[in-house]
Coordinates of N, CA and C in Angstrom, one line a residue:
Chain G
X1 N 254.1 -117.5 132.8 CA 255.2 -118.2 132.1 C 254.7 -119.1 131.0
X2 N 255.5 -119.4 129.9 CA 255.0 -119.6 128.8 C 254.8 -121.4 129.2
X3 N 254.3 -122.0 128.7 CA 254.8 -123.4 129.3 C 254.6 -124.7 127.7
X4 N 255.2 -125.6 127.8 CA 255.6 -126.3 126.3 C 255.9 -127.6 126.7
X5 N 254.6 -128.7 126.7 CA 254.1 -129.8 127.3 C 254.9 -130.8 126.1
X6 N 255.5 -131.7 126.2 CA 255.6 -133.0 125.6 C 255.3 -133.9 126.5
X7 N 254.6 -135.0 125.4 CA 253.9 -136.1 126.1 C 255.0 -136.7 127.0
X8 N 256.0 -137.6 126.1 CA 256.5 -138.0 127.1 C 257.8 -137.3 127.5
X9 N 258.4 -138.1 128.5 CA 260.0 -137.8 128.9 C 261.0 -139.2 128.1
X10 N 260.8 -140.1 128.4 CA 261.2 -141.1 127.7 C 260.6 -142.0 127.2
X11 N 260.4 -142.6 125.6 CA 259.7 -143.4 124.7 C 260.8 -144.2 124.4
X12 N 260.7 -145.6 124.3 CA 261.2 -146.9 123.4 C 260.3 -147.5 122.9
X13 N 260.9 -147.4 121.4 CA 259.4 -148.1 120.4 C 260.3 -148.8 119.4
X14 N 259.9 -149.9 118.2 CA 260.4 -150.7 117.9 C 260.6 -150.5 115.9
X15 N 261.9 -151.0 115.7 CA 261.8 -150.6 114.2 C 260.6 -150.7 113.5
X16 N 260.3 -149.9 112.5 CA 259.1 -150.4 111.4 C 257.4 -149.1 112.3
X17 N 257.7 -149.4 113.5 CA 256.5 -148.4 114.3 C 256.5 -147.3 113.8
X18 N 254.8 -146.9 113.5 CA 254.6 -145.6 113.1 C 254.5 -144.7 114.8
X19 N 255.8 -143.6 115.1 CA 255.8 -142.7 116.6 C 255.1 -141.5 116.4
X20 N 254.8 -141.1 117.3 CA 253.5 -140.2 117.6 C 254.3 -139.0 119.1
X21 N 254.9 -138.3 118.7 CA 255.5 -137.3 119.5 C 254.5 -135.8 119.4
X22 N 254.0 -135.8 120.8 CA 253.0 -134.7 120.8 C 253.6 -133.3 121.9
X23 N 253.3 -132.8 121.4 CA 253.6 -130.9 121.8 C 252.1 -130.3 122.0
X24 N 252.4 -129.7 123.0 CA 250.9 -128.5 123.4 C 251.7 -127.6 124.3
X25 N 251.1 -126.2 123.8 CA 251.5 -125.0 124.3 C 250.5 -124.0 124.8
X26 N 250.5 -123.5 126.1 CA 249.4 -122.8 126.8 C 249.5 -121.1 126.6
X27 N 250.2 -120.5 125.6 CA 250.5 -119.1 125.7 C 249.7 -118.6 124.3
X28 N 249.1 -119.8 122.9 CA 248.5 -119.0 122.2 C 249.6 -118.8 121.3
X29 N 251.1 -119.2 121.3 CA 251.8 -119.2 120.0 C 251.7 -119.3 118.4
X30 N 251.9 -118.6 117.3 CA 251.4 -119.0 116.0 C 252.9 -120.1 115.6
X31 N 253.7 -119.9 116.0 CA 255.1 -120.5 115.8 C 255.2 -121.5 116.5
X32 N 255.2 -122.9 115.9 CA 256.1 -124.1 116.4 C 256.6 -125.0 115.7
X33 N 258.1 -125.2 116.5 CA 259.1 -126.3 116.1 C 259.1 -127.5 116.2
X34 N 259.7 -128.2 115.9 CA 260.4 -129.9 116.1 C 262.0 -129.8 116.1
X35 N 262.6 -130.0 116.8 CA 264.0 -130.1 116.7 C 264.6 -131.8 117.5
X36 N 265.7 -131.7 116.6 CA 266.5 -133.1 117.0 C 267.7 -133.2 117.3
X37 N 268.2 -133.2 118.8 CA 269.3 -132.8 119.4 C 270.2 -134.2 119.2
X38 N 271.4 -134.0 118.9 CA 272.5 -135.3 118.8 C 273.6 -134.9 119.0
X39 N 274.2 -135.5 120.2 CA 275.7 -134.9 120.7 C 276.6 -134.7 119.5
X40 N 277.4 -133.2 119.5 CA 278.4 -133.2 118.7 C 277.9 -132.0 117.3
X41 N 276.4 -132.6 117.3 CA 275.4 -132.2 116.0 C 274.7 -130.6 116.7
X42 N 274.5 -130.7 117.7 CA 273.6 -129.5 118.8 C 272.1 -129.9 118.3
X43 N 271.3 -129.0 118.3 CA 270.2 -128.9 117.9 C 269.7 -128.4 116.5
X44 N 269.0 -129.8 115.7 CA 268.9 -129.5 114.1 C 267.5 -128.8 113.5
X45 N 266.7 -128.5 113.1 CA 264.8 -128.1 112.7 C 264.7 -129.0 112.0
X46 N 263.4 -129.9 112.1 CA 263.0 -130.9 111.2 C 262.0 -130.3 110.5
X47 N 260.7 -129.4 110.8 CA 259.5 -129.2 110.8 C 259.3 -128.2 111.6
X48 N 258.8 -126.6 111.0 CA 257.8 -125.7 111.8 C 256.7 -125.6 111.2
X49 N 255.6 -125.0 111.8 CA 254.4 -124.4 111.2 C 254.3 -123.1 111.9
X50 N 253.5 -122.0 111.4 CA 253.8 -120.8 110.9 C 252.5 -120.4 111.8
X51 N 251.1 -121.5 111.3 CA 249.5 -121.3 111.9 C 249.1 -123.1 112.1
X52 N 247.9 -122.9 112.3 CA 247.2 -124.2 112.1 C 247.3 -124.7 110.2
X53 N 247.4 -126.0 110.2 CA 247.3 -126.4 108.9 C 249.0 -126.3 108.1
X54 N 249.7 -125.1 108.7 CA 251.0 -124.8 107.9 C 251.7 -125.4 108.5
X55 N 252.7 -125.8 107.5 CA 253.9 -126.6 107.8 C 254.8 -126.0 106.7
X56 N 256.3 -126.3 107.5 CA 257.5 -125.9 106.5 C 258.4 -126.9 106.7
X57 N 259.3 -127.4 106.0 CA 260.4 -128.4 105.9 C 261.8 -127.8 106.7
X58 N 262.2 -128.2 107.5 CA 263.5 -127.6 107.9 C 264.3 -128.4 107.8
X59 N 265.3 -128.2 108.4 CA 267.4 -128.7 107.5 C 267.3 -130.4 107.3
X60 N 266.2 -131.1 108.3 CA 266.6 -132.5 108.3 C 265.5 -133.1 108.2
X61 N 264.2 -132.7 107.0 CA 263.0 -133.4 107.2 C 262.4 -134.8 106.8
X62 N 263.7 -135.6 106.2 CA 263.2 -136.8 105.8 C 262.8 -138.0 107.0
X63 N 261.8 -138.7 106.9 CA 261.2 -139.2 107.6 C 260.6 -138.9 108.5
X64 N 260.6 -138.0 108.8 CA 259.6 -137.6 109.6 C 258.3 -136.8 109.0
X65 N 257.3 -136.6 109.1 CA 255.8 -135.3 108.8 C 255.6 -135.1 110.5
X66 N 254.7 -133.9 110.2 CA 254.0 -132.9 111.4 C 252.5 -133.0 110.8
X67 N 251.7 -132.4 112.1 CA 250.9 -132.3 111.7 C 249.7 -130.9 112.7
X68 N 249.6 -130.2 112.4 CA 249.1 -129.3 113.4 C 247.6 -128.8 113.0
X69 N 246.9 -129.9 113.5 CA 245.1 -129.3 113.6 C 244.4 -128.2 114.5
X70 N 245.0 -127.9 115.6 CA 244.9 -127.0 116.5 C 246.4 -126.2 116.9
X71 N 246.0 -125.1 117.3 CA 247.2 -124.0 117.5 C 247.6 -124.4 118.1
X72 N 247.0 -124.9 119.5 CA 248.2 -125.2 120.6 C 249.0 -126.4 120.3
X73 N 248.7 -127.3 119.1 CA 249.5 -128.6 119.6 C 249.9 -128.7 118.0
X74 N 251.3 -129.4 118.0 CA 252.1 -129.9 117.2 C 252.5 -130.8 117.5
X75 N 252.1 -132.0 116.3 CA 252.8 -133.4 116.4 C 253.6 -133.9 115.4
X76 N 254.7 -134.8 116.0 CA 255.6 -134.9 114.9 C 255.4 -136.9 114.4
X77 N 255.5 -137.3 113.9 CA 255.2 -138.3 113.4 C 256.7 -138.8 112.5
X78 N 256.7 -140.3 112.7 CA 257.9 -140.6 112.2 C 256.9 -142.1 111.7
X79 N 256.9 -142.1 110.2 CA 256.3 -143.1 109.7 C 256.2 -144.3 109.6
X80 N 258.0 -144.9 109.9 CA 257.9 -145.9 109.9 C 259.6 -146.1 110.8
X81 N 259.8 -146.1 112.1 CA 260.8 -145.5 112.9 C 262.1 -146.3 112.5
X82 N 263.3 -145.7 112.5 CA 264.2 -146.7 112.3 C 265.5 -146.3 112.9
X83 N 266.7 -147.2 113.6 CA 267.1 -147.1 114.6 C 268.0 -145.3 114.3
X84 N 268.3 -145.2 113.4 CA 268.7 -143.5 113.3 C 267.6 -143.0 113.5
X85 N 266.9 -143.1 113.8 CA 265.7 -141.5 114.8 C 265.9 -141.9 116.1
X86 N 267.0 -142.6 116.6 CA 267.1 -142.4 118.1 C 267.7 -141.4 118.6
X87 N 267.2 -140.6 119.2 CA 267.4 -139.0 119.2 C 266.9 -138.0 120.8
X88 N 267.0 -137.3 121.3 CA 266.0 -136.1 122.0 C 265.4 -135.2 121.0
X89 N 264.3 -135.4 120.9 CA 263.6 -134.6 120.1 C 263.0 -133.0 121.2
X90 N 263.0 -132.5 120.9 CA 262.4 -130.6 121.3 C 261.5 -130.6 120.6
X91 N 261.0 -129.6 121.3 CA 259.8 -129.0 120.9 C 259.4 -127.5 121.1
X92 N 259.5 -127.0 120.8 CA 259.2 -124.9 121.0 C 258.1 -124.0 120.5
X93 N 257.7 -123.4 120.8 CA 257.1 -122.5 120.4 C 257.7 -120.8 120.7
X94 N 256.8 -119.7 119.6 CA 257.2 -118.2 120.1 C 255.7 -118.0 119.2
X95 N 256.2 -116.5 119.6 CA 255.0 -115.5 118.6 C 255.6 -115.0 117.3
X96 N 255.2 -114.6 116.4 CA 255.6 -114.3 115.3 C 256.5 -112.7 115.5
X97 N 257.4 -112.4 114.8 CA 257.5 -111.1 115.0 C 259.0 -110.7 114.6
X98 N 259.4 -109.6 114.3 CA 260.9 -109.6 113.4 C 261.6 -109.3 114.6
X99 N 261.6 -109.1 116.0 CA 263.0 -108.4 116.9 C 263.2 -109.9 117.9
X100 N 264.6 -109.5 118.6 CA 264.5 -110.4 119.1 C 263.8 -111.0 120.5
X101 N 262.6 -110.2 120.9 CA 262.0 -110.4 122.2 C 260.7 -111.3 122.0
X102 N 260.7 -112.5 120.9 CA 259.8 -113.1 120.6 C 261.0 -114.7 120.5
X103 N 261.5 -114.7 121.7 CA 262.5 -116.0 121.7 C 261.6 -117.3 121.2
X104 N 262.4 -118.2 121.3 CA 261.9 -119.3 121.4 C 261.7 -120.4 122.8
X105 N 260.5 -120.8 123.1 CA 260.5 -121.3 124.3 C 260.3 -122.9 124.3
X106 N 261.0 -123.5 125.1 CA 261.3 -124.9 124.2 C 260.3 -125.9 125.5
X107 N 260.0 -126.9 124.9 CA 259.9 -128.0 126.5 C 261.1 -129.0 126.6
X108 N 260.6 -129.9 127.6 CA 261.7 -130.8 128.5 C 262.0 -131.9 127.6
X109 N 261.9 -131.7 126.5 CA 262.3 -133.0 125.8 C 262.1 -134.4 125.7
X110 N 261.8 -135.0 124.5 CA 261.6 -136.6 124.8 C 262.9 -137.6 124.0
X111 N 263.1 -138.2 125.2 CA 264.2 -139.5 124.8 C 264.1 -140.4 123.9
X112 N 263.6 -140.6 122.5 CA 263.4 -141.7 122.0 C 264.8 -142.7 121.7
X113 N 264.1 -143.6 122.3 CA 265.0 -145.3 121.4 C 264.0 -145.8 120.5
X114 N 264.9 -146.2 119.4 CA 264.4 -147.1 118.2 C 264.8 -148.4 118.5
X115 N 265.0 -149.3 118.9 CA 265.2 -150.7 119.2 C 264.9 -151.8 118.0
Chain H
X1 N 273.8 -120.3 103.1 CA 272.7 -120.6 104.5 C 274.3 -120.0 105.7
X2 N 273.3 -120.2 106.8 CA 274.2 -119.5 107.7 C 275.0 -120.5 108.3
X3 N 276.0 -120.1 109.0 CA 276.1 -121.5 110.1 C 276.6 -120.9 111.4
X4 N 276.8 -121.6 112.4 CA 277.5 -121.4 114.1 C 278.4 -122.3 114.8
X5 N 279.3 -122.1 115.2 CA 280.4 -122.4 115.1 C 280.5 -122.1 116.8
X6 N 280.9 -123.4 117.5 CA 281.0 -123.3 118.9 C 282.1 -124.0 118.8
X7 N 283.6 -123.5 119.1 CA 285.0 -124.4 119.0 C 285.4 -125.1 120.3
X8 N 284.7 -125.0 121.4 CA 284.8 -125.7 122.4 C 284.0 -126.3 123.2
X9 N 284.2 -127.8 122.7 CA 283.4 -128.9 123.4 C 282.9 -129.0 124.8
X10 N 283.9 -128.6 125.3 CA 284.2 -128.4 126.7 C 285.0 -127.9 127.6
X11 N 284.1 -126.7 128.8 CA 284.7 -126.3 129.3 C 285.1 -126.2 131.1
X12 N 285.9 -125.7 131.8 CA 285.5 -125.9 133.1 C 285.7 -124.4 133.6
X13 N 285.5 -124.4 135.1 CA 285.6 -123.3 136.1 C 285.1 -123.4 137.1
X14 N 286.4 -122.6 138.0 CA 286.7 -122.9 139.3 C 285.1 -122.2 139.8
X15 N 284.5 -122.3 140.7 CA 283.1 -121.7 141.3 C 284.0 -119.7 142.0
X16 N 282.9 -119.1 141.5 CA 283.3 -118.1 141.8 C 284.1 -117.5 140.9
X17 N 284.9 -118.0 139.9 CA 285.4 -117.3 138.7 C 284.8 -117.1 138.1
X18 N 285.4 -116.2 136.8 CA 284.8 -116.1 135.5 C 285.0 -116.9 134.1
X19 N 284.1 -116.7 133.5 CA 284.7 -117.6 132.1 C 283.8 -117.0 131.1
X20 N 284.4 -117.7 129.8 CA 284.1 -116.9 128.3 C 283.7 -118.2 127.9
X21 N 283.3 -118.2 126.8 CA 282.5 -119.5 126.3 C 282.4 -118.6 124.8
X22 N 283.2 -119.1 123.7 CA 283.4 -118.8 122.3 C 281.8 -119.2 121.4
X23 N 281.8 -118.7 120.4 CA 280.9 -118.4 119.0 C 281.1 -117.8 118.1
X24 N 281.4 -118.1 116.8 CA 281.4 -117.6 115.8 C 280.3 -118.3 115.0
X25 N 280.1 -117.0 113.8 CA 278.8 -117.1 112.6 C 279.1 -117.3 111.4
X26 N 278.7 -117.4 110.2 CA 278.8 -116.8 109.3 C 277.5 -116.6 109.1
X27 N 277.5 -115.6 107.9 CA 276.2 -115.1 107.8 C 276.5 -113.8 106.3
X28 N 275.7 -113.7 105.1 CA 275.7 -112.2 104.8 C 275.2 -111.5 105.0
X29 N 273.9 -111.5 105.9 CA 273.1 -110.5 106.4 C 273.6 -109.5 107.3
X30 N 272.7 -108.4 107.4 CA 273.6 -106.9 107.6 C 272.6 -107.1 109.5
X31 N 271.8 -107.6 109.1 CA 270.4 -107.3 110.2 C 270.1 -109.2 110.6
X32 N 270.0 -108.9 112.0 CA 269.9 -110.8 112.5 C 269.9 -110.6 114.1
X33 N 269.9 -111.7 114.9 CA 269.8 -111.8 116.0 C 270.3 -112.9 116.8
X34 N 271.2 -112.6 117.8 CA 272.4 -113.8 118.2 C 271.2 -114.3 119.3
X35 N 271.3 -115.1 119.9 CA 271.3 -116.0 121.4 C 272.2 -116.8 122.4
X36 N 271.9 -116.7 122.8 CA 272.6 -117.6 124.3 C 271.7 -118.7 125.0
X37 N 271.5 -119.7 124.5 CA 270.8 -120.9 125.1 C 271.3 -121.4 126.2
X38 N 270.9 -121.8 127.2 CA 271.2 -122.9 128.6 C 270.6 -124.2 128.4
X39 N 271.1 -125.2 128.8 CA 270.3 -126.8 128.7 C 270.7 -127.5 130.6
X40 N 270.4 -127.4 131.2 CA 270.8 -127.3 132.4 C 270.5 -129.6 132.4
X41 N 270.9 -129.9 133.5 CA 270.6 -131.5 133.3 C 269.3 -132.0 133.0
X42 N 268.3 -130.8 133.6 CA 267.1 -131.6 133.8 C 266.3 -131.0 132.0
X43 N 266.9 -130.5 131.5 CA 266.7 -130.3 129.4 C 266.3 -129.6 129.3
X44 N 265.7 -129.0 130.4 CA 264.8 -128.0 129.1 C 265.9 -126.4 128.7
X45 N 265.7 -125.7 127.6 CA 266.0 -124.7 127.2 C 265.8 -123.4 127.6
X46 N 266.6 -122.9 128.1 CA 266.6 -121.6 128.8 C 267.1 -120.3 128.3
X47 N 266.5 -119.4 127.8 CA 267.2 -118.1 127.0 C 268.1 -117.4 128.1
X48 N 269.5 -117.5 128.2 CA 270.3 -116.8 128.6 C 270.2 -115.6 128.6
X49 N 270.5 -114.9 127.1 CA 271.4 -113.8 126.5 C 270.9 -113.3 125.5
X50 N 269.9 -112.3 124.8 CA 270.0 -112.1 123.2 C 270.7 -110.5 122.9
X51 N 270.9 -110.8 121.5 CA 271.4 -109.6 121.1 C 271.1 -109.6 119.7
X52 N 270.8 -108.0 119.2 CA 270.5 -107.5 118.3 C 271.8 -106.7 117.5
X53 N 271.8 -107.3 116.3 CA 273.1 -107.2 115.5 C 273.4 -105.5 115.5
X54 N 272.2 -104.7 115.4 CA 272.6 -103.8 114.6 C 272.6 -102.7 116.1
X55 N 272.2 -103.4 117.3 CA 272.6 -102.7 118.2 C 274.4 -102.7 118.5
X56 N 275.0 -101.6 119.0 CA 276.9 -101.8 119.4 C 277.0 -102.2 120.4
X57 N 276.4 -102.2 121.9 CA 276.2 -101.8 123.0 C 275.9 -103.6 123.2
X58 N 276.6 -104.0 123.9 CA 277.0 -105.7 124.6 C 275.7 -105.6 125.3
X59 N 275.2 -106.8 125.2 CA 273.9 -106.9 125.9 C 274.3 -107.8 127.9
X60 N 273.9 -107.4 128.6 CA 274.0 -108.4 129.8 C 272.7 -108.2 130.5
X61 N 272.7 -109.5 130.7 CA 271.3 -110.0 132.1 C 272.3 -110.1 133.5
X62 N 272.4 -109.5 134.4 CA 273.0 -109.6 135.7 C 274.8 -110.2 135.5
X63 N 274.7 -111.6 135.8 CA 276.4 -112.3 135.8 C 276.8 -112.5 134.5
X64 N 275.6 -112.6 133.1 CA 276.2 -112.7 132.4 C 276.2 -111.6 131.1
X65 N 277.5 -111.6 130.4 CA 277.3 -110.6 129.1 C 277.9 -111.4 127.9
X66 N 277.5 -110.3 126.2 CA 278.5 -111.2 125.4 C 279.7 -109.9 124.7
X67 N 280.4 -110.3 124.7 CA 281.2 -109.7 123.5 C 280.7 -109.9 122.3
X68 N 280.0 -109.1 121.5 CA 279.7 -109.4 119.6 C 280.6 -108.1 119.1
X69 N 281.0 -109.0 118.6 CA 281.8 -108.2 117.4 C 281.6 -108.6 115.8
X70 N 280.9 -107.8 115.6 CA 279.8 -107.9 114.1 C 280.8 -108.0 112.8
X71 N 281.7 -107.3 112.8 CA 282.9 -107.4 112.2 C 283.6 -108.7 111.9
X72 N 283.8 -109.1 113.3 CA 284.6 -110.7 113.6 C 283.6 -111.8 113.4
X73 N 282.4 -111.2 113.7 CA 281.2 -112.4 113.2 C 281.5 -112.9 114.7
X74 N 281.5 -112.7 115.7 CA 282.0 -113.2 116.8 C 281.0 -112.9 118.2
X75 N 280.4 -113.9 118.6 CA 279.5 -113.7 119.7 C 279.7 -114.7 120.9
X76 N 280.8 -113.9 122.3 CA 281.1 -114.9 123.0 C 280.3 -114.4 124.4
X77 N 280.1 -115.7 125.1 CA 279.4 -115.3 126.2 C 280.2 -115.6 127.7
X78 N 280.4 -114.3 128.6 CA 280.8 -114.5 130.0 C 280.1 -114.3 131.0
X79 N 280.7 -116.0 131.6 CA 279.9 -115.7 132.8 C 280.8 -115.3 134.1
X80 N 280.5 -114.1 135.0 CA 281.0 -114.1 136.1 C 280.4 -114.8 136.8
X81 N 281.7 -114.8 138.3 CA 281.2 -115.6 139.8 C 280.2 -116.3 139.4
X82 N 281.0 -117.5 138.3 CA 280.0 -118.5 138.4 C 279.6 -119.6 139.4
X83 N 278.3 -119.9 139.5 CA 277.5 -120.7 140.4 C 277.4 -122.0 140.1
X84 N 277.2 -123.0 140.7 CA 277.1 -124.6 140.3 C 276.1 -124.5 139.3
X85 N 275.0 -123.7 139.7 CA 273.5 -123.5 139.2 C 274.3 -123.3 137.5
X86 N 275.1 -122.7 137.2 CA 275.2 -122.8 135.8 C 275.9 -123.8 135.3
X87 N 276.1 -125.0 135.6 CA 276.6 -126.0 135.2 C 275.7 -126.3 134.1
X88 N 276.0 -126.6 133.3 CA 274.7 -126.9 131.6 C 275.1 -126.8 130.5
X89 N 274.8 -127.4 129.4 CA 275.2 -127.2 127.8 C 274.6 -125.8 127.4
X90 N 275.6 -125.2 126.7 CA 275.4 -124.1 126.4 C 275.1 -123.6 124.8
X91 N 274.2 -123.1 124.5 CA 274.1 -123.4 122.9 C 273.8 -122.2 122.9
X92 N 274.7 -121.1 121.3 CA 274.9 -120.0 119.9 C 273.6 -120.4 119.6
X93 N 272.9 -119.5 119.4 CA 272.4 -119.5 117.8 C 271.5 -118.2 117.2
X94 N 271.6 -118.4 116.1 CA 271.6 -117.4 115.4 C 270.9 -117.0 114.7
X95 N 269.1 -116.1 114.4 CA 268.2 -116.0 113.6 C 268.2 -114.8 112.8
X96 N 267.9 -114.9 111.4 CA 267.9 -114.0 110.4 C 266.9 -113.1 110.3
X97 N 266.9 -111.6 110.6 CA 266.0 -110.5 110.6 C 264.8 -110.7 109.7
X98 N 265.1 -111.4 108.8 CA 264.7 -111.2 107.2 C 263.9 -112.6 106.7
X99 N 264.4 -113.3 107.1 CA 263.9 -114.8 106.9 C 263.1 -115.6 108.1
X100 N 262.5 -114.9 108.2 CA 261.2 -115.4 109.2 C 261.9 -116.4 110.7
X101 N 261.2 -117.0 111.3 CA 262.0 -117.4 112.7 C 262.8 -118.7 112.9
X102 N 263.6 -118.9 112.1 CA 264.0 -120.3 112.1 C 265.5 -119.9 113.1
X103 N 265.4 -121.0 113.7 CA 267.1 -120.8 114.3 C 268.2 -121.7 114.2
X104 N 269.1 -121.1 113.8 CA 270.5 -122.0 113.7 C 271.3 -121.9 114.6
X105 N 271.6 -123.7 115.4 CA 272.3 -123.8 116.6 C 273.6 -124.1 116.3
X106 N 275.0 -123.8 116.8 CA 275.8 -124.2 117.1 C 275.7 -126.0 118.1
X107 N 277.0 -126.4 117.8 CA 277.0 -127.8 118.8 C 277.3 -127.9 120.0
X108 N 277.0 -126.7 120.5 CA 277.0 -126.6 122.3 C 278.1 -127.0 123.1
X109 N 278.5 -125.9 123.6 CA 279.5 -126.3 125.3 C 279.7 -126.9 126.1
X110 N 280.0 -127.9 126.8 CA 279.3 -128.1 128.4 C 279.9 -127.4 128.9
X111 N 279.5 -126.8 130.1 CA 280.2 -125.9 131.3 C 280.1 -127.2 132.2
X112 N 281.1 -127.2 132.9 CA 281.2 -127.9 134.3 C 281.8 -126.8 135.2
X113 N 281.4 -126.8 136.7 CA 281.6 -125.8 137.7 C 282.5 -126.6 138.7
X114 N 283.5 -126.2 138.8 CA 284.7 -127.2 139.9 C 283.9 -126.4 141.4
X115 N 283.5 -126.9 142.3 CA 283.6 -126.5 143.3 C 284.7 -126.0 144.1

């Protein structure tokens, strides 16, 4: 089974803090996400990368960057936090590929408060 | 850009009945790929359901199936003799054959299961 580690379950960190949300994935994925879940909103893409080094901008990428030095892990970074990024952030990975048997497989999410 | 469209915030059912749980798309693509997400309490993301646009033939995993109707733009998901176990937010979404793997979520259902 595919499996999609975030550091934490729940973080509270303080306006102005540069946050550090980390993802690792054990199956060897070239594909991973960032998404930002907000009642009402569902689930938005902030940030994918494609390989190591790539990055793409998705529907909601201001203030936040990514950063992916190794395949298995994708980090999302929020530069300078402020109380609108209080959020559940996701995290996913897949393999590349045009049909649909290359889903997306998500982890357990992290709670952030901005306080 | 596409969008998904979940018209019901919230839904219920009795244990052991069945229920439908609504989605619509838009989209002008001819070729794409629907899903059926689960978010159960404990978060993490679970692939339900997929289906392949340019297949006719309703896709089902055991209790559950969808109606798509490619026409109506219409991708609804039922579950029979539902189980408490499916109690969870339920999230559409919808990826483009053509434009590499990004996914677009609808704002998700909750299911509640009446015992």
């Amino acid at each position: 089974d595919v499996k999609v580690t975030q550091s934490s379950r729940y973080l509270v960190k303080r306006t102005g803090e540069k946050v550090f949300l980390e993802c690792v994935q054990d199956m060897d994925h070239e594909n991973m996400f960032w998404y930002r879940q907000d009642p009402g909103l569902g689930l938005r893409l902030i940030y994918f990368s494609y390989d190591v080094k790539m990055k793409e901008k998705g529907d909601i990428p201001e203030g936040y960057s990514v950063s992916r030095e190794k395949k298995e892990r994708f980090s999302l970074i929020l530069e300078s936090a402020s109380t609108n990024q209080t959020s559940m952030y996701l995290c996913a990975s897949s393999l590349p590929g045009r049909g649909p048997n290359q889903p997306q497989h998500f982890g357990d999410g992290t709670r952030l408060s901005i306080l | 850009a596409q969008t998904v469209t979940q018209s019901q915030p919230e839904m219920s059912v009795q244990e052991a009945e069945t229920v439908t749980l609504s989605c619509t798309y838009d989209t002008s693509e001819s070729d794409y790929y629907l899903f059926w997400y689960k978010q159960p309490p404990s978060r993490q993301m679970i692939l339900v359901i997929r289906q392949e646009a340019y297949k006719q033939q309703n896709a089902t995993e055991n209790r559950f199936s969808v109606n798509f109707q490619k026409a109506a733009k219409s991708f609804s998901l039922k579950i029979s003799d539902s189980q408490l176990g499916d109690a969870a937010m339920y999230f559409c979404a919808y990826r483009s054959a053509r434009w590499g793997e990004k996914l677009t979520f609808g704002t998700g259902t909750r299911l509640t299961i009446i015992p």
